[in-house]
Amino acid sequence: METHRRPPVIDMTPEGEFRDAPPSPAAGLLDRALARVGAAGMVVAVVAGGLLLAGLAVLAISILLPIAILAGAIGAGSLWWRMRRARRDGTAPQGVRFVIIRR
């Protein structure tokens, strides 16, 4: 243990109860103004962080959307080609039809 440090002071009454902390001095005009400026700065920082996250989401969607469209087009082309070849070879299932229900 370090012996050069002073032990903490525990402020208790003789009955064994803790004393309340002494009241802090009243804040001056500069303290109140700085508190308001700091609070406004925190609000601006939170809003800017939210806008940053929204911008990153838009960026991610703008990058991933063309990839998803291209992958869907490749998949649809592959299915079309396989069905075309199956019809040509006569191995396509006759009972399978695509049905679109409109409401």
PDB file of C-alpha atoms in Angstrom:
ATOM      1  CA  MET A   1       0.000   0.000   0.000  1.00  0.00           C
ATOM      2  CA  GLU A   2       1.062   3.504  -0.599  1.00  0.00           C
ATOM      3  CA  THR A   3       1.637   5.316   2.698  1.00  0.00           C
ATOM      4  CA  HIS A   4       2.202   8.813   1.323  1.00  0.00           C
ATOM      5  CA  ARG A   5      -1.479   9.267   0.444  1.00  0.00           C
ATOM      6  CA  ARG A   6      -3.955  10.602   2.972  1.00  0.00           C
ATOM      7  CA  PRO A   7      -6.945   8.387   3.764  1.00  0.00           C
ATOM      8  CA  PRO A   8     -10.389   9.626   2.682  1.00  0.00           C
ATOM      9  CA  VAL A   9     -12.410  11.662   5.165  1.00  0.00           C
ATOM     10  CA  ILE A  10     -15.826  10.218   5.973  1.00  0.00           C
ATOM     11  CA  ASP A  11     -18.044  12.902   7.481  1.00  0.00           C
ATOM     12  CA  MET A  12     -20.388  11.218   9.967  1.00  0.00           C
ATOM     13  CA  THR A  13     -22.404  12.346  12.941  1.00  0.00           C
ATOM     14  CA  PRO A  14     -21.843  10.767  16.369  1.00  0.00           C
ATOM     15  CA  GLU A  15     -25.052   8.761  15.791  1.00  0.00           C
ATOM     16  CA  GLY A  16     -23.476   7.069  12.741  1.00  0.00           C
ATOM     17  CA  GLU A  17     -25.340   8.898   9.992  1.00  0.00           C
ATOM     18  CA  PHE A  18     -23.665  10.552   7.050  1.00  0.00           C
ATOM     19  CA  ARG A  19     -23.752  14.325   6.875  1.00  0.00           C
ATOM     20  CA  ASP A  20     -25.122  16.013   3.788  1.00  0.00           C
ATOM     21  CA  ALA A  21     -22.657  17.669   1.436  1.00  0.00           C
ATOM     22  CA  PRO A  22     -22.281  21.377   1.996  1.00  0.00           C
ATOM     23  CA  PRO A  23     -24.438  23.426  -0.364  1.00  0.00           C
ATOM     24  CA  SER A  24     -22.618  24.641  -3.447  1.00  0.00           C
ATOM     25  CA  PRO A  25     -22.261  28.380  -3.909  1.00  0.00           C
ATOM     26  CA  ALA A  26     -24.780  30.076  -6.179  1.00  0.00           C
ATOM     27  CA  ALA A  27     -23.715  30.063  -9.818  1.00  0.00           C
ATOM     28  CA  GLY A  28     -22.832  33.410 -11.294  1.00  0.00           C
ATOM     29  CA  LEU A  29     -23.967  34.906 -14.574  1.00  0.00           C
ATOM     30  CA  LEU A  30     -20.958  33.548 -16.473  1.00  0.00           C
ATOM     31  CA  ASP A  31     -21.526  30.017 -15.145  1.00  0.00           C
ATOM     32  CA  ARG A  32     -25.166  30.048 -16.216  1.00  0.00           C
ATOM     33  CA  ALA A  33     -24.263  31.420 -19.661  1.00  0.00           C
ATOM     34  CA  LEU A  34     -21.565  28.774 -20.136  1.00  0.00           C
ATOM     35  CA  ALA A  35     -23.986  26.046 -19.059  1.00  0.00           C
ATOM     36  CA  ARG A  36     -26.514  27.168 -21.680  1.00  0.00           C
ATOM     37  CA  VAL A  37     -23.865  27.410 -24.386  1.00  0.00           C
ATOM     38  CA  GLY A  38     -22.579  23.942 -23.451  1.00  0.00           C
ATOM     39  CA  ALA A  39     -26.099  22.482 -23.548  1.00  0.00           C
ATOM     40  CA  ALA A  40     -26.737  24.055 -26.949  1.00  0.00           C
ATOM     41  CA  GLY A  41     -23.414  22.664 -28.176  1.00  0.00           C
ATOM     42  CA  MET A  42     -24.401  19.172 -27.033  1.00  0.00           C
ATOM     43  CA  VAL A  43     -27.754  19.430 -28.844  1.00  0.00           C
ATOM     44  CA  VAL A  44     -25.990  20.546 -32.040  1.00  0.00           C
ATOM     45  CA  ALA A  45     -23.512  17.648 -31.703  1.00  0.00           C
ATOM     46  CA  VAL A  46     -26.319  15.096 -31.268  1.00  0.00           C
ATOM     47  CA  VAL A  47     -28.237  16.469 -34.272  1.00  0.00           C
ATOM     48  CA  ALA A  48     -25.076  16.461 -36.387  1.00  0.00           C
ATOM     49  CA  GLY A  49     -24.388  12.855 -35.354  1.00  0.00           C
ATOM     50  CA  GLY A  50     -27.919  11.866 -36.352  1.00  0.00           C
ATOM     51  CA  LEU A  51     -27.525  13.560 -39.736  1.00  0.00           C
ATOM     52  CA  LEU A  52     -24.194  11.784 -40.185  1.00  0.00           C
ATOM     53  CA  LEU A  53     -25.809   8.401 -39.530  1.00  0.00           C
ATOM     54  CA  ALA A  54     -28.661   9.213 -41.919  1.00  0.00           C
ATOM     55  CA  GLY A  55     -26.144  10.203 -44.596  1.00  0.00           C
ATOM     56  CA  LEU A  56     -24.234   6.962 -44.095  1.00  0.00           C
ATOM     57  CA  ALA A  57     -27.485   5.000 -44.435  1.00  0.00           C
ATOM     58  CA  VAL A  58     -28.298   6.757 -47.722  1.00  0.00           C
ATOM     59  CA  LEU A  59     -24.757   6.081 -48.941  1.00  0.00           C
ATOM     60  CA  ALA A  60     -25.005   2.393 -48.053  1.00  0.00           C
ATOM     61  CA  ILE A  61     -28.368   2.077 -49.816  1.00  0.00           C
ATOM     62  CA  SER A  62     -27.069   3.882 -52.901  1.00  0.00           C
ATOM     63  CA  ILE A  63     -24.159   1.427 -53.076  1.00  0.00           C
ATOM     64  CA  LEU A  64     -26.126  -1.734 -52.289  1.00  0.00           C
ATOM     65  CA  LEU A  65     -29.230  -1.069 -54.415  1.00  0.00           C
ATOM     66  CA  PRO A  66     -27.496  -1.405 -57.813  1.00  0.00           C
ATOM     67  CA  ILE A  67     -25.762  -4.561 -56.581  1.00  0.00           C
ATOM     68  CA  ALA A  68     -29.113  -6.048 -55.540  1.00  0.00           C
ATOM     69  CA  ILE A  69     -30.707  -5.108 -58.890  1.00  0.00           C
ATOM     70  CA  LEU A  70     -27.794  -6.631 -60.815  1.00  0.00           C
ATOM     71  CA  ALA A  71     -27.919  -9.841 -58.745  1.00  0.00           C
ATOM     72  CA  GLY A  72     -31.683 -10.096 -59.318  1.00  0.00           C
ATOM     73  CA  ALA A  73     -31.244  -9.580 -63.061  1.00  0.00           C
ATOM     74  CA  ILE A  74     -28.563 -12.281 -63.206  1.00  0.00           C
ATOM     75  CA  GLY A  75     -30.795 -14.677 -61.260  1.00  0.00           C
ATOM     76  CA  ALA A  76     -33.811 -13.966 -63.457  1.00  0.00           C
ATOM     77  CA  GLY A  77     -31.697 -14.392 -66.600  1.00  0.00           C
ATOM     78  CA  SER A  78     -30.356 -17.700 -65.316  1.00  0.00           C
ATOM     79  CA  LEU A  79     -33.855 -19.011 -64.571  1.00  0.00           C
ATOM     80  CA  TRP A  80     -35.118 -17.836 -67.965  1.00  0.00           C
ATOM     81  CA  TRP A  81     -32.229 -19.533 -69.770  1.00  0.00           C
ATOM     82  CA  ARG A  82     -32.688 -22.819 -67.896  1.00  0.00           C
ATOM     83  CA  MET A  83     -36.466 -22.850 -68.565  1.00  0.00           C
ATOM     84  CA  ARG A  84     -35.836 -22.059 -72.250  1.00  0.00           C
ATOM     85  CA  ARG A  85     -33.381 -24.936 -72.542  1.00  0.00           C
ATOM     86  CA  ALA A  86     -35.710 -27.279 -70.648  1.00  0.00           C
ATOM     87  CA  ARG A  87     -38.598 -26.413 -73.016  1.00  0.00           C
ATOM     88  CA  ARG A  88     -36.365 -26.991 -76.033  1.00  0.00           C
ATOM     89  CA  ASP A  89     -35.231 -30.379 -74.699  1.00  0.00           C
ATOM     90  CA  GLY A  90     -38.785 -31.326 -73.733  1.00  0.00           C
ATOM     91  CA  THR A  91     -37.919 -31.769 -70.046  1.00  0.00           C
ATOM     92  CA  ALA A  92     -39.808 -28.753 -68.776  1.00  0.00           C
ATOM     93  CA  PRO A  93     -42.599 -29.600 -66.330  1.00  0.00           C
ATOM     94  CA  GLN A  94     -45.951 -29.229 -68.078  1.00  0.00           C
ATOM     95  CA  GLY A  95     -48.087 -28.645 -64.998  1.00  0.00           C
ATOM     96  CA  VAL A  96     -46.148 -25.697 -63.591  1.00  0.00           C
ATOM     97  CA  ARG A  97     -47.468 -22.273 -64.488  1.00  0.00           C
ATOM     98  CA  PHE A  98     -46.805 -18.892 -62.971  1.00  0.00           C
ATOM     99  CA  VAL A  99     -50.012 -17.294 -61.696  1.00  0.00           C
ATOM    100  CA  ILE A 100     -50.307 -13.631 -60.805  1.00  0.00           C
ATOM    101  CA  ILE A 101     -53.243 -12.730 -58.595  1.00  0.00           C
ATOM    102  CA  ARG A 102     -54.385  -9.133 -58.871  1.00  0.00           C
ATOM    103  CA  ARG A 103     -56.659  -7.570 -56.328  1.00  0.00           C
TER     104      ARG A 103
END
